[in-house]
Structure formats: structure tokens, C-alpha cells
């Protein structure tokens, strides 16, 4: 049964608003290549309206409505958002699967995590109240000092298409918990569920202007948001190239940036690379396997991979859907062709599944006989492609793993737990998994090293991104300071 895509406008100041230039962008179902709806296309004119609404939201009632309200007040709204998302889980998950091609079971899991993330940051918002006026120990008894944590202000949040609603929530929830007003710009390739988040905010009565949602193209909406002088911070997840542009734009007005960029790194190995149709920034897509077990392990891995159900994301039991767009489909297949031409071997996959004539489907692909100079080893594919290389010593494995410009996620799988401990310390990555790959918890920090960005999302680290620290120091002695001679004593 066809699921209708709701026709939405931009969400500005608590209301649906048609884009100033009245432009819209078609939504293409990646499983069928059919146009199934459209989204509004914001431009710089709409960014101005959203920034104005956000600034007014922070100033309203001298800040008492949101920025200076107690964390408990903000938590009430966030818990209402979580409850409403849980209530609409089935509908939102189907929209997510239709829009970005992820298997319905994965999309449903994501929506559970969205609700859980809002609940978690509601708790942290309440916890902020108790942390205010934390005393600072000083070496002089004539002074006392404390620290206030205050919202950083208006924040621009630019998010990707691989986890459309969840990645947006990773930024929206801590920003709202901190007392910021936010402008969310999701990827134009998958914005439908972010507009449903706007509808949820309307239904729970979130104060106008606290969250504004602008869909549209990066250069038309994301760029003016990143460079806007009245946006106090930008948080971005996406490609390293775009991240560099955002840093340059933000630097013009000395604006803080949090960047979570690309990464490269039997069942856990397959899951680590083929989950989310291989379109995951932390994908453990470079397999480094000991030479003594490589042949047997790769044979077993191929069997697991050939057993993965590839289908329309809404079909029951789907475990691999299409990649998000025609452009991404061509890009991934070009990576595979280049690997072949450079001398690598395709053990399985590398083409369209025979039973699916339409849609941007690519078989899960395993490539061996890879050298460190090959493009497939050095660059991020962002598709269901795993490349494998053998090693002989632990030191060689660590060197191979760290020989990359990225440093987001890495995994070590071994029965030798002492080795796991050594290797996890040696990996130059922000996240290391031991005997698993890709588990993600709202409570634990997420972020990378090197060209995978800086700063951390999630956990208590996530809310700190949206807070600024103010020192308040008071002179408490009855005695004069005494540095200058008093005029009365002259």
C-alpha cells in the first residue's frame, strides 16, 4: 500500500511558511526511482526569517520563556516530543524508509533511538539546574567565585541523509536542553522526517522560534546559515569537503564549530560495513585480517554476505535497501570498477542485484587483494563495500589501521582480550569497538580524530557543545582593596 508523503512547508517561528522564492525540490524514492512528493527549498531570505525568529525566541519575556527558564521547563517539552515520536513511530519509520532507502526494521530502530535521545537530554536539562553556581576554589579568602553555564545562543544544525531524523536529534536534543534556539538544515536528499519533527513540535506546543527547520540545497540554505553573523554556533555532520567550507565560513565571524565528518575503517564484520546500506560515517569498511585465517574467514564472510536479504525497504525482513540517490549509486559502482582496474579481486557483489531492475540497489560487495595505494583503501566509499587486506604481526595491523586521514570508528575482533586492550589504545580513532561494530549509545561520546572532525556529540559531552561558561567572582571582604592610597588620607 502506498504511503502518502505529507506536503509540508518550512517551519519558522512555530508556523508552516512557504519559501520566499516559492521553490520546491522533488523527493525520489531510491527503491523505485519514482517521484513521491516534494519538499520546500529554502534560500538566504528564509534563513534571515529563521534567524530572526530564533533570536526573538531567546529574548522573549527577557529569556524566561526558554533560554533562562529552568532546565525542568525545557525537559517537560522534550519529554512530550519523545512521547509523541513514540506514538507516531510506525508512520515516521515508514516515511524514513521511503525517503532514504533504509530497511524498515532499521528505520524503526532509529525512531526508538530518537525518542530515547530526547528523553536522555531531558534528564540532563534538569540536571543543569543543580550544576549552576558550582563553586570555584580560590587561593584568596577575600573573594568567592562560581560558574554559570548558559546557552551559547542561536545554533545552526546541518545534518546528513544516512540517519535523517536520528542525526538531527543528536544535535537538536542537546541544543534545546542547553536552552539554545536552533535552526535545523537537513540534507535535501532526506528531509521528510525532519519536517515531521516540526509537526511534532507544533503538536506539543514548543515555544515559537525555539526550533526552526529549513529544508533545501546546501549552497542555497546551508551556506547562508553557516556564514550568518547572528548564528552563534554551527554543528555539522557530513563530508569532509563541506565541513572545510563551513569552517571557513564560520571563521569569518569567529564562530565555534562542531564537526563530525567521514570515517573509514563472520557477522559483526558484515554488520559493521553493510548496516544502513553501507552509508555510515563510522563504517568499518577496511578489514585487516591475519594471514593465517584470511582465506577461511573471507570464505565465511562471503557466505554471510550472500545471505543478506536485498529488497524494497518496506518488505518484511529486508536487511539491505538501496543507496540514497542516483548520484551515490554511480559513485559507489565507480569505486568498485576502479578497484578492479587497479588489480583488486571482487569476491562477491559489485553490481545491481539481478532480481531488482529498478532502484539504486547495489549488492553487498567484498573486495580482496587490495594494496594500500588503491583508491578503495584510501577513500570513503559510503556504500555497501568492504575491502580486505592481510597482516602478519600486531604492529603491522596497527600501522595499517592508522594509515588513513580519517579517525572516526575502528573495531578489533579477537579472543585475546589483552591484545584487544593494547590495540584499542593504539588505534587513532575517536571510537573503538571490541568484538563488535557500530553499537551506539546516547550516553557515550561520539566523534572522531584527524580529518574525521573534532568535538564530541552524545552523552554529557553533547550538551557541553551548546553551553558557554561564565565566571562570576565577588569581593567579600569589608576591608578596602588598598592598592591605591585613599584621597581621604592625603
CSV table of C-alpha atoms in Angstrom, one decimal:
chain,number,residue,atom,x,y,z
A,1,UNK,CA,0.0,0.0,0.0
A,2,UNK,CA,1.4,3.4,-1.0
A,3,UNK,CA,2.2,5.7,2.0
A,4,UNK,CA,1.4,9.3,1.2
A,5,UNK,CA,4.2,11.8,1.9
A,6,UNK,CA,2.8,14.8,3.8
A,7,UNK,CA,3.1,18.1,1.9
A,8,UNK,CA,4.9,20.5,4.3
A,9,UNK,CA,6.3,24.0,4.2
A,10,UNK,CA,9.3,25.4,6.0
A,11,UNK,CA,8.9,25.5,9.8
A,12,UNK,CA,9.7,29.1,11.0
A,13,UNK,CA,8.6,30.7,14.3
A,14,UNK,CA,6.3,27.8,15.2
A,15,UNK,CA,4.4,28.0,11.8
A,16,UNK,CA,4.5,26.5,8.4
A,17,UNK,CA,5.7,29.1,5.9
A,18,UNK,CA,6.1,28.8,2.1
A,19,UNK,CA,9.6,29.6,1.0
A,20,UNK,CA,10.1,33.3,0.0
A,21,UNK,CA,11.0,32.2,-3.6
A,22,UNK,CA,8.3,29.5,-3.6
A,23,UNK,CA,10.8,26.8,-4.8
A,24,UNK,CA,10.4,23.1,-4.1
A,25,UNK,CA,12.6,20.0,-4.6
A,26,UNK,CA,11.2,16.6,-5.7
A,27,UNK,CA,11.5,13.6,-3.4
A,28,UNK,CA,12.7,10.5,-5.2
A,29,UNK,CA,12.1,7.0,-3.7
A,30,UNK,CA,15.5,5.3,-4.1
A,31,UNK,CA,13.9,1.9,-4.2
A,32,UNK,CA,11.7,2.7,-7.3
A,33,UNK,CA,13.4,5.9,-8.7
A,34,UNK,CA,9.9,7.5,-8.7
A,35,UNK,CA,9.0,11.0,-7.6
A,36,UNK,CA,6.8,10.6,-4.5
A,37,UNK,CA,6.4,14.2,-3.3
A,38,UNK,CA,8.4,17.3,-2.8
A,39,UNK,CA,10.0,19.5,0.0
A,40,UNK,CA,10.3,23.3,0.2
A,41,UNK,CA,13.6,24.8,-0.9
A,42,UNK,CA,14.8,27.5,1.5
A,43,UNK,CA,17.2,30.2,0.4
A,44,UNK,CA,19.1,33.1,2.1
A,45,UNK,CA,15.8,35.0,2.5
A,46,UNK,CA,14.3,32.2,4.6
A,47,UNK,CA,17.5,31.9,6.6
A,48,UNK,CA,17.0,35.5,7.6
A,49,UNK,CA,13.5,34.9,8.8
A,50,UNK,CA,14.5,31.8,10.8
A,51,UNK,CA,17.5,33.5,12.5
A,52,UNK,CA,15.2,36.4,13.4
A,53,UNK,CA,12.6,34.0,14.9
A,54,UNK,CA,15.3,32.2,16.9
A,55,UNK,CA,16.8,35.4,18.3
A,56,UNK,CA,13.3,36.6,19.3
A,57,UNK,CA,12.6,33.2,21.0
A,58,UNK,CA,15.7,33.7,23.2
A,59,UNK,CA,14.9,37.3,24.1
A,60,UNK,CA,11.1,36.7,24.7
A,61,UNK,CA,10.0,37.6,28.2
A,62,UNK,CA,13.6,38.6,29.0
A,63,UNK,CA,14.7,35.0,28.3
A,64,UNK,CA,12.3,33.5,30.9
A,65,UNK,CA,10.4,31.5,28.2
A,66,UNK,CA,13.3,29.4,27.1
A,67,UNK,CA,17.0,30.4,27.5
A,68,UNK,CA,16.8,31.4,31.2
A,69,UNK,CA,13.9,29.1,32.1
A,70,UNK,CA,14.8,26.2,34.4
A,71,UNK,CA,16.0,23.0,32.8
A,72,UNK,CA,12.9,21.4,34.2
A,73,UNK,CA,10.7,23.6,32.0
A,74,UNK,CA,12.7,22.6,28.9
A,75,UNK,CA,12.7,19.0,29.9
A,76,UNK,CA,8.8,18.9,30.0
A,77,UNK,CA,8.7,19.9,26.3
A,78,UNK,CA,11.4,17.4,25.4
A,79,UNK,CA,9.6,14.5,27.1
A,80,UNK,CA,6.4,15.5,25.3
A,81,UNK,CA,8.4,15.4,22.0
A,82,UNK,CA,9.7,11.9,22.9
A,83,UNK,CA,6.3,10.6,23.7
A,84,UNK,CA,4.7,12.0,20.5
A,85,UNK,CA,7.5,10.4,18.4
A,86,UNK,CA,6.9,7.1,20.1
A,87,UNK,CA,3.2,7.4,19.4
A,88,UNK,CA,3.9,8.1,15.7
A,89,UNK,CA,6.8,5.6,15.4
A,90,UNK,CA,5.3,3.3,12.8
A,91,UNK,CA,4.3,6.2,10.5
A,92,UNK,CA,7.7,8.0,10.9
A,93,UNK,CA,9.7,4.8,10.3
A,94,UNK,CA,7.8,4.1,7.0
A,95,UNK,CA,8.5,7.7,5.8
A,96,UNK,CA,12.2,7.3,6.7
A,97,UNK,CA,12.5,4.0,4.8
A,98,UNK,CA,10.7,5.6,1.7
A,99,UNK,CA,12.8,8.7,1.8
A,100,UNK,CA,16.3,7.4,2.3
A,101,UNK,CA,16.0,3.7,1.4
A,102,UNK,CA,17.0,2.2,4.8
A,103,UNK,CA,15.3,-1.1,5.7
A,104,UNK,CA,12.1,-0.6,7.7
A,105,UNK,CA,13.4,-2.5,10.7
A,106,UNK,CA,16.5,-0.3,10.9
A,107,UNK,CA,14.3,2.8,10.5
A,108,UNK,CA,12.1,1.7,13.3
A,109,UNK,CA,15.2,1.2,15.5
A,110,UNK,CA,16.3,4.7,14.6
A,111,UNK,CA,13.0,6.2,15.7
A,112,UNK,CA,13.2,4.4,19.1
A,113,UNK,CA,16.7,6.0,19.4
A,114,UNK,CA,15.3,9.4,18.5
A,115,UNK,CA,12.7,9.2,21.4
A,116,UNK,CA,15.4,7.9,23.7
A,117,UNK,CA,17.8,10.7,22.9
A,118,UNK,CA,15.1,13.4,23.7
A,119,UNK,CA,14.4,11.6,27.0
A,120,UNK,CA,18.1,11.4,27.9
A,121,UNK,CA,18.7,15.1,27.2
A,122,UNK,CA,15.5,16.0,29.1
A,123,UNK,CA,17.2,14.4,32.1
A,124,UNK,CA,20.4,16.4,31.5
A,125,UNK,CA,18.4,19.6,31.1
A,126,UNK,CA,17.0,19.0,34.6
A,127,UNK,CA,20.5,18.2,35.9
A,128,UNK,CA,21.8,21.6,34.7
A,129,UNK,CA,19.8,23.4,37.4
A,130,UNK,CA,21.7,21.6,40.1
A,131,UNK,CA,25.1,22.4,38.5
A,132,UNK,CA,24.5,26.1,38.3
A,133,UNK,CA,26.6,28.3,40.6
A,134,UNK,CA,29.2,25.5,41.1
A,135,UNK,CA,31.8,27.0,43.4
A,136,UNK,CA,35.4,27.6,42.3
A,137,UNK,CA,38.1,27.1,44.9
A,138,UNK,CA,40.3,30.3,45.1
A,139,UNK,CA,43.6,30.9,46.9
A,140,UNK,CA,42.4,34.2,48.5
A,141,UNK,CA,39.7,34.3,51.2
A,142,UNK,CA,38.7,37.8,50.3
A,143,UNK,CA,37.0,36.5,47.1
A,144,UNK,CA,34.4,33.9,46.2
A,145,UNK,CA,33.7,32.6,42.8
A,146,UNK,CA,31.2,30.4,41.0
A,147,UNK,CA,30.4,29.2,37.5
A,148,UNK,CA,27.3,29.7,35.5
A,149,UNK,CA,26.5,27.5,32.4
A,150,UNK,CA,24.5,29.4,29.8
A,151,UNK,CA,23.1,28.6,26.4
A,152,UNK,CA,25.5,29.6,23.6
A,153,UNK,CA,22.6,31.3,21.7
A,154,UNK,CA,21.3,30.6,18.2
A,155,UNK,CA,22.8,27.5,16.7
A,156,UNK,CA,22.7,26.3,13.1
A,157,UNK,CA,22.5,22.5,12.8
A,158,UNK,CA,23.4,20.9,9.4
A,159,UNK,CA,22.7,17.2,9.2
A,160,UNK,CA,23.2,14.3,6.7
A,161,UNK,CA,20.9,11.9,4.8
A,162,UNK,CA,22.0,8.5,6.2
A,163,UNK,CA,20.3,8.8,9.6
A,164,UNK,CA,17.9,11.7,8.7
A,165,UNK,CA,15.9,12.0,11.9
A,166,UNK,CA,18.4,10.5,14.3
A,167,UNK,CA,21.4,12.6,13.4
A,168,UNK,CA,19.2,15.7,13.5
A,169,UNK,CA,18.1,14.7,17.0
A,170,UNK,CA,21.7,14.2,18.1
A,171,UNK,CA,22.1,17.9,17.6
A,172,UNK,CA,18.5,19.2,18.3
A,173,UNK,CA,18.0,17.5,21.7
A,174,UNK,CA,21.2,18.7,23.4
A,175,UNK,CA,20.8,22.2,21.9
A,176,UNK,CA,17.3,22.5,23.3
A,177,UNK,CA,18.3,21.0,26.6
A,178,UNK,CA,21.0,23.7,26.9
A,179,UNK,CA,18.5,26.5,26.3
A,180,UNK,CA,19.6,27.4,22.8
A,181,UNK,CA,17.3,28.2,19.9
A,182,UNK,CA,18.1,26.1,16.8
A,183,UNK,CA,17.8,26.2,13.0
A,184,UNK,CA,18.0,22.7,11.5
A,185,UNK,CA,19.0,22.3,7.9
A,186,UNK,CA,18.7,18.6,7.0
A,187,UNK,CA,20.1,17.1,3.8
A,188,UNK,CA,17.9,17.7,0.7
A,189,UNK,CA,18.3,14.0,-0.1
A,190,UNK,CA,16.3,13.0,3.0
A,191,UNK,CA,14.3,15.7,4.8
A,192,UNK,CA,10.8,14.2,5.2
A,193,UNK,CA,11.1,13.0,8.8
A,194,UNK,CA,12.7,16.3,9.9
A,195,UNK,CA,9.6,18.1,8.7
A,196,UNK,CA,7.6,15.5,10.7
A,197,UNK,CA,9.7,16.6,13.8
A,198,UNK,CA,8.4,20.1,13.1
A,199,UNK,CA,4.9,18.8,13.2
A,200,UNK,CA,5.6,17.1,16.5
A,201,UNK,CA,6.9,20.3,17.9
A,202,UNK,CA,3.7,22.1,16.9
A,203,UNK,CA,1.6,19.5,18.5
A,204,UNK,CA,3.4,19.6,21.8
A,205,UNK,CA,3.3,23.5,21.8
A,206,UNK,CA,7.1,24.1,21.7
A,207,UNK,CA,7.5,27.9,22.1
A,208,UNK,CA,7.7,29.6,18.7
A,209,UNK,CA,11.2,30.1,17.2
A,210,UNK,CA,12.9,27.7,19.6
A,211,UNK,CA,13.3,25.1,16.7
A,212,UNK,CA,13.1,26.2,13.1
A,213,UNK,CA,13.5,23.7,10.2
A,214,UNK,CA,14.7,24.8,6.8
A,215,UNK,CA,14.9,22.2,4.0
A,216,UNK,CA,16.8,23.0,0.9
A,217,UNK,CA,20.1,22.7,-1.0
A,218,UNK,CA,23.4,23.2,0.8
A,219,UNK,CA,24.6,26.2,-1.3
A,220,UNK,CA,21.2,27.9,-1.1
A,221,UNK,CA,20.3,27.3,2.6
A,222,UNK,CA,23.2,25.7,4.4
A,223,UNK,CA,25.9,28.2,3.2
A,224,UNK,CA,24.0,31.3,4.3
A,225,UNK,CA,23.2,29.7,7.6
A,226,UNK,CA,26.8,28.8,8.3
A,227,UNK,CA,28.0,32.3,7.5
A,228,UNK,CA,25.2,34.3,9.2
A,229,UNK,CA,26.6,36.8,11.7
A,230,UNK,CA,23.7,36.3,14.1
A,231,UNK,CA,24.2,32.5,14.3
A,232,UNK,CA,26.4,31.8,17.3
A,233,UNK,CA,27.5,28.3,16.5
A,234,UNK,CA,27.3,25.7,13.7
A,235,UNK,CA,27.2,22.0,14.3
A,236,UNK,CA,27.6,19.9,11.1
A,237,UNK,CA,27.7,16.2,10.2
A,238,UNK,CA,28.6,15.3,6.6
A,239,UNK,CA,31.5,15.2,4.2
A,240,UNK,CA,35.0,16.5,5.0
A,241,UNK,CA,34.9,18.8,1.9
A,242,UNK,CA,31.7,20.5,3.1
A,243,UNK,CA,33.0,20.6,6.6
A,244,UNK,CA,36.0,22.5,5.5
A,245,UNK,CA,33.8,25.1,3.7
A,246,UNK,CA,31.7,25.5,6.8
A,247,UNK,CA,34.8,26.1,9.0
A,248,UNK,CA,36.0,28.7,6.5
A,249,UNK,CA,32.6,30.5,6.5
A,250,UNK,CA,32.4,30.4,10.3
A,251,UNK,CA,35.9,31.6,10.8
A,252,UNK,CA,35.0,34.9,9.1
A,253,UNK,CA,32.9,35.8,12.2
A,254,UNK,CA,34.9,33.7,14.8
A,255,UNK,CA,32.1,31.3,15.3
A,256,UNK,CA,32.6,27.9,17.1
A,257,UNK,CA,32.0,24.8,15.0
A,258,UNK,CA,31.5,21.1,15.9
A,259,UNK,CA,32.3,18.8,13.0
A,260,UNK,CA,31.5,15.1,12.7
A,261,UNK,CA,32.9,14.1,9.3
A,262,UNK,CA,33.7,10.9,7.4
A,263,UNK,CA,35.4,7.8,8.6
A,264,UNK,CA,37.0,4.6,7.1
A,265,UNK,CA,37.7,1.8,8.9
A,266,UNK,CA,31.5,-13.5,10.1
A,267,UNK,CA,28.5,-11.3,11.3
A,268,UNK,CA,29.9,-8.3,13.2
A,269,UNK,CA,32.3,-7.6,10.2
A,270,UNK,CA,29.3,-7.7,7.8
A,271,UNK,CA,27.2,-5.6,10.1
A,272,UNK,CA,30.0,-3.1,10.6
A,273,UNK,CA,30.0,-2.4,6.9
A,274,UNK,CA,26.6,-3.2,5.5
A,275,UNK,CA,24.3,-1.8,8.2
A,276,UNK,CA,22.4,1.3,6.9
A,277,UNK,CA,23.1,0.1,3.4
A,278,UNK,CA,26.8,0.8,4.0
A,279,UNK,CA,26.1,4.5,4.2
A,280,UNK,CA,27.5,5.2,7.7
A,281,UNK,CA,30.3,7.5,8.5
A,282,UNK,CA,31.8,5.1,11.1
A,283,UNK,CA,31.6,2.0,8.8
A,284,UNK,CA,34.4,-0.4,9.5
A,285,UNK,CA,34.9,-0.8,5.7
A,286,UNK,CA,38.6,-1.8,5.8
A,287,UNK,CA,39.1,-5.3,7.0
A,288,UNK,CA,42.6,-6.2,8.3
A,289,UNK,CA,42.7,-9.9,8.8
A,290,UNK,CA,45.6,-12.2,9.9
A,291,UNK,CA,47.1,-14.0,7.0
A,292,UNK,CA,46.8,-17.4,8.8
A,293,UNK,CA,43.0,-17.2,8.9
A,294,UNK,CA,42.3,-14.9,5.9
A,295,UNK,CA,41.1,-17.5,3.3
A,296,UNK,CA,38.8,-19.3,5.7
A,297,UNK,CA,37.4,-16.0,7.3
A,298,UNK,CA,36.8,-14.4,3.9
A,299,UNK,CA,35.0,-17.5,2.7
A,300,UNK,CA,32.8,-17.5,5.7
A,301,UNK,CA,32.2,-13.7,5.3
A,302,UNK,CA,31.1,-14.2,1.7
A,303,UNK,CA,28.6,-16.8,2.7
A,304,UNK,CA,27.1,-14.4,5.4
A,305,UNK,CA,27.0,-11.6,2.8
A,306,UNK,CA,25.3,-13.6,0.1
A,307,UNK,CA,22.6,-14.5,2.6
A,308,UNK,CA,21.7,-10.8,3.2
A,309,UNK,CA,18.1,-10.1,2.0
A,310,UNK,CA,18.2,-7.2,-0.5
A,311,UNK,CA,14.7,-5.7,-1.2
A,312,UNK,CA,12.4,-2.8,-1.1
A,313,UNK,CA,13.0,-1.3,2.4
A,314,UNK,CA,9.3,-1.8,3.3
A,315,UNK,CA,9.4,-5.5,2.5
A,316,UNK,CA,9.5,-7.7,5.6
A,317,UNK,CA,12.9,-9.0,6.6
A,318,UNK,CA,14.8,-6.5,4.4
A,319,UNK,CA,18.4,-6.1,5.5
A,320,UNK,CA,19.8,-4.1,2.7
A,321,UNK,CA,17.9,-1.4,0.8
A,322,UNK,CA,19.0,1.0,-2.0
A,323,UNK,CA,21.6,3.7,-1.6
A,324,UNK,CA,20.1,7.1,-1.2
A,325,UNK,CA,20.3,8.6,-4.8
A,326,UNK,CA,21.3,8.0,-8.4
A,327,UNK,CA,24.5,10.1,-7.8
A,328,UNK,CA,25.5,7.9,-4.9
A,329,UNK,CA,24.7,4.7,-6.9
A,330,UNK,CA,27.1,5.8,-9.7
A,331,UNK,CA,29.8,6.9,-7.2
A,332,UNK,CA,29.8,3.5,-5.4
A,333,UNK,CA,29.9,1.5,-8.6
A,334,UNK,CA,32.8,3.7,-9.9
A,335,UNK,CA,34.7,2.8,-6.8
A,336,UNK,CA,34.2,-0.9,-7.5
A,337,UNK,CA,35.2,-0.5,-11.2
A,338,UNK,CA,38.4,1.4,-10.2
A,339,UNK,CA,39.3,-1.3,-7.6
A,340,UNK,CA,39.0,-3.9,-10.4
A,341,UNK,CA,41.1,-1.8,-12.8
A,342,UNK,CA,43.8,-1.4,-10.1
A,343,UNK,CA,44.1,-5.2,-9.7
A,344,UNK,CA,41.8,-6.0,-6.7
A,345,UNK,CA,39.6,-9.1,-6.7
A,346,UNK,CA,35.8,-8.9,-6.3
A,347,UNK,CA,34.8,-11.9,-4.0
A,348,UNK,CA,31.1,-11.1,-4.2
A,349,UNK,CA,28.7,-8.4,-5.2
A,350,UNK,CA,29.8,-5.2,-7.0
A,351,UNK,CA,26.7,-4.9,-9.2
A,352,UNK,CA,23.0,-4.4,-9.3
A,353,UNK,CA,21.1,-7.4,-7.8
A,354,UNK,CA,19.6,-9.4,-10.7
A,355,UNK,CA,16.1,-9.5,-9.2
A,356,UNK,CA,15.8,-5.7,-8.8
A,357,UNK,CA,15.6,-4.0,-12.2
A,358,UNK,CA,14.7,-0.5,-10.7
A,359,UNK,CA,16.0,1.4,-7.8
A,360,UNK,CA,19.5,2.4,-6.6
A,361,UNK,CA,20.4,-1.1,-5.3
A,362,UNK,CA,23.9,-2.4,-5.1
A,363,UNK,CA,24.8,-5.9,-3.9
A,364,UNK,CA,26.9,-6.0,-0.7
A,365,UNK,CA,30.5,-6.2,-2.0
A,366,UNK,CA,33.7,-7.8,-0.7
A,367,UNK,CA,37.0,-6.9,-2.3
A,368,UNK,CA,40.3,-8.6,-1.6
A,369,UNK,CA,43.9,-8.4,-3.0
A,370,UNK,CA,43.9,-4.7,-2.0
A,371,UNK,CA,47.0,-2.6,-1.7
A,372,UNK,CA,47.4,0.5,0.5
A,373,UNK,CA,47.8,2.7,-2.6
A,374,UNK,CA,44.4,1.8,-4.1
A,375,UNK,CA,41.6,4.3,-4.0
A,376,UNK,CA,39.2,1.8,-2.4
A,377,UNK,CA,41.6,1.6,0.6
A,378,UNK,CA,42.3,5.3,1.0
A,379,UNK,CA,38.9,7.0,0.3
A,380,UNK,CA,35.5,6.7,1.9
A,381,UNK,CA,33.1,4.8,-0.3
A,382,UNK,CA,29.9,5.4,1.7
A,383,UNK,CA,28.2,2.3,0.3
A,384,UNK,CA,27.9,-1.5,0.9
A,385,UNK,CA,31.6,-2.2,0.0
A,386,UNK,CA,34.2,-3.9,2.3
A,387,UNK,CA,37.8,-4.2,1.3
A,388,UNK,CA,40.2,-6.7,2.9
A,389,UNK,CA,43.9,-6.8,3.4
A,390,UNK,CA,46.1,-9.3,5.4
A,391,UNK,CA,48.7,-8.7,8.1
A,392,UNK,CA,51.3,-10.9,9.8
A,393,UNK,CA,52.1,-9.0,13.0
A,394,UNK,CA,50.1,-6.9,15.5
A,395,UNK,CA,52.3,-3.9,14.8
A,396,UNK,CA,51.7,-4.2,11.1
A,397,UNK,CA,47.9,-4.4,11.7
A,398,UNK,CA,48.0,-1.2,13.9
A,399,UNK,CA,50.1,0.6,11.3
A,400,UNK,CA,47.7,-0.4,8.5
A,401,UNK,CA,44.7,0.7,10.6
A,402,UNK,CA,46.2,4.1,11.4
A,403,UNK,CA,47.5,4.8,7.9
A,404,UNK,CA,44.5,6.9,6.9
A,405,UNK,CA,43.5,10.6,7.1
A,406,UNK,CA,40.3,9.6,8.9
A,407,UNK,CA,39.8,8.6,12.6
A,408,UNK,CA,36.2,8.1,13.5
A,409,UNK,CA,35.5,4.4,14.2
A,410,UNK,CA,37.6,1.2,14.5
A,411,UNK,CA,37.0,-2.3,15.7
A,412,UNK,CA,39.2,-5.1,16.9
A,413,UNK,CA,37.9,-8.7,17.0
A,414,UNK,CA,39.9,-11.2,18.9
A,415,UNK,CA,39.6,-13.8,21.7
A,416,UNK,CA,42.8,-12.4,23.2
A,417,UNK,CA,41.4,-9.6,25.4
A,418,UNK,CA,44.9,-8.3,26.4
A,419,UNK,CA,45.6,-7.8,22.7
A,420,UNK,CA,42.2,-6.1,22.3
A,421,UNK,CA,43.2,-3.7,25.1
A,422,UNK,CA,46.6,-2.9,23.5
A,423,UNK,CA,45.2,-2.4,20.0
A,424,UNK,CA,42.3,-0.2,21.2
A,425,UNK,CA,44.8,2.1,22.9
A,426,UNK,CA,47.0,2.2,19.7
A,427,UNK,CA,44.1,2.9,17.3
A,428,UNK,CA,44.0,6.6,16.3
A,429,UNK,CA,40.2,6.8,16.4
A,430,UNK,CA,37.5,8.5,18.4
A,431,UNK,CA,35.5,5.3,18.9
A,432,UNK,CA,36.9,1.8,19.2
A,433,UNK,CA,34.6,-1.3,19.4
A,434,UNK,CA,35.9,-4.6,20.8
A,435,UNK,CA,34.4,-7.8,19.5
A,436,UNK,CA,31.5,-5.9,17.9
A,437,UNK,CA,31.0,-3.0,15.4
A,438,UNK,CA,28.7,0.0,15.3
A,439,UNK,CA,26.8,-0.1,18.6
A,440,UNK,CA,25.9,3.4,19.5
A,441,UNK,CA,24.5,4.6,22.8
A,442,UNK,CA,23.1,8.1,23.6
A,443,UNK,CA,25.1,8.1,26.9
A,444,UNK,CA,28.6,7.6,25.3
A,445,UNK,CA,30.6,10.2,23.4
A,446,UNK,CA,30.7,10.1,19.6
A,447,UNK,CA,33.2,11.8,17.4
A,448,UNK,CA,36.5,11.4,15.5
A,449,UNK,CA,40.1,12.4,15.2
A,450,UNK,CA,42.2,13.7,12.3
A,451,UNK,CA,40.1,14.6,9.3
A,452,UNK,CA,37.0,12.9,10.9
A,453,UNK,CA,36.4,16.2,12.7
A,454,UNK,CA,36.6,17.4,16.3
A,455,UNK,CA,34.4,17.8,19.3
A,456,UNK,CA,32.1,15.1,20.6
A,457,UNK,CA,28.4,14.5,20.4
A,458,UNK,CA,26.1,12.5,22.7
A,459,UNK,CA,26.4,11.9,26.4
A,460,UNK,CA,27.3,14.7,28.7
A,461,UNK,CA,29.8,15.9,26.1
A,462,UNK,CA,26.9,16.6,23.7
A,463,UNK,CA,25.2,19.2,25.9
A,464,UNK,CA,28.5,20.9,26.6
A,465,UNK,CA,28.7,21.8,22.9
A,466,UNK,CA,25.8,24.2,23.3
A,467,UNK,CA,26.8,25.8,26.6
A,468,UNK,CA,29.1,28.6,27.4
A,469,UNK,CA,30.8,29.0,30.8
A,470,UNK,CA,30.6,32.3,32.7
A,471,UNK,CA,32.9,33.0,35.7
A,472,UNK,CA,31.3,35.1,38.5
A,473,UNK,CA,33.7,36.4,41.1
A,474,UNK,CA,32.8,38.6,44.1
A,475,UNK,CA,35.0,40.6,46.5
A,476,UNK,CA,33.6,39.7,50.0
A,477,UNK,CA,36.0,41.5,52.4
A,478,UNK,CA,34.9,44.5,54.4
A,479,UNK,CA,38.4,45.9,54.0
A,480,UNK,CA,39.3,48.2,51.1
A,481,UNK,CA,41.4,46.7,48.3
A,482,UNK,CA,44.2,49.1,49.3
A,483,UNK,CA,46.1,49.2,46.1
A,484,UNK,CA,45.8,53.0,45.7
A,485,UNK,CA,46.2,55.5,48.5
A,486,UNK,CA,42.8,56.8,49.7
A,487,UNK,CA,42.2,60.5,48.9
A,488,UNK,CA,41.0,61.0,52.5
A,489,UNK,CA,44.4,60.1,53.8
A,490,UNK,CA,46.3,62.6,51.7
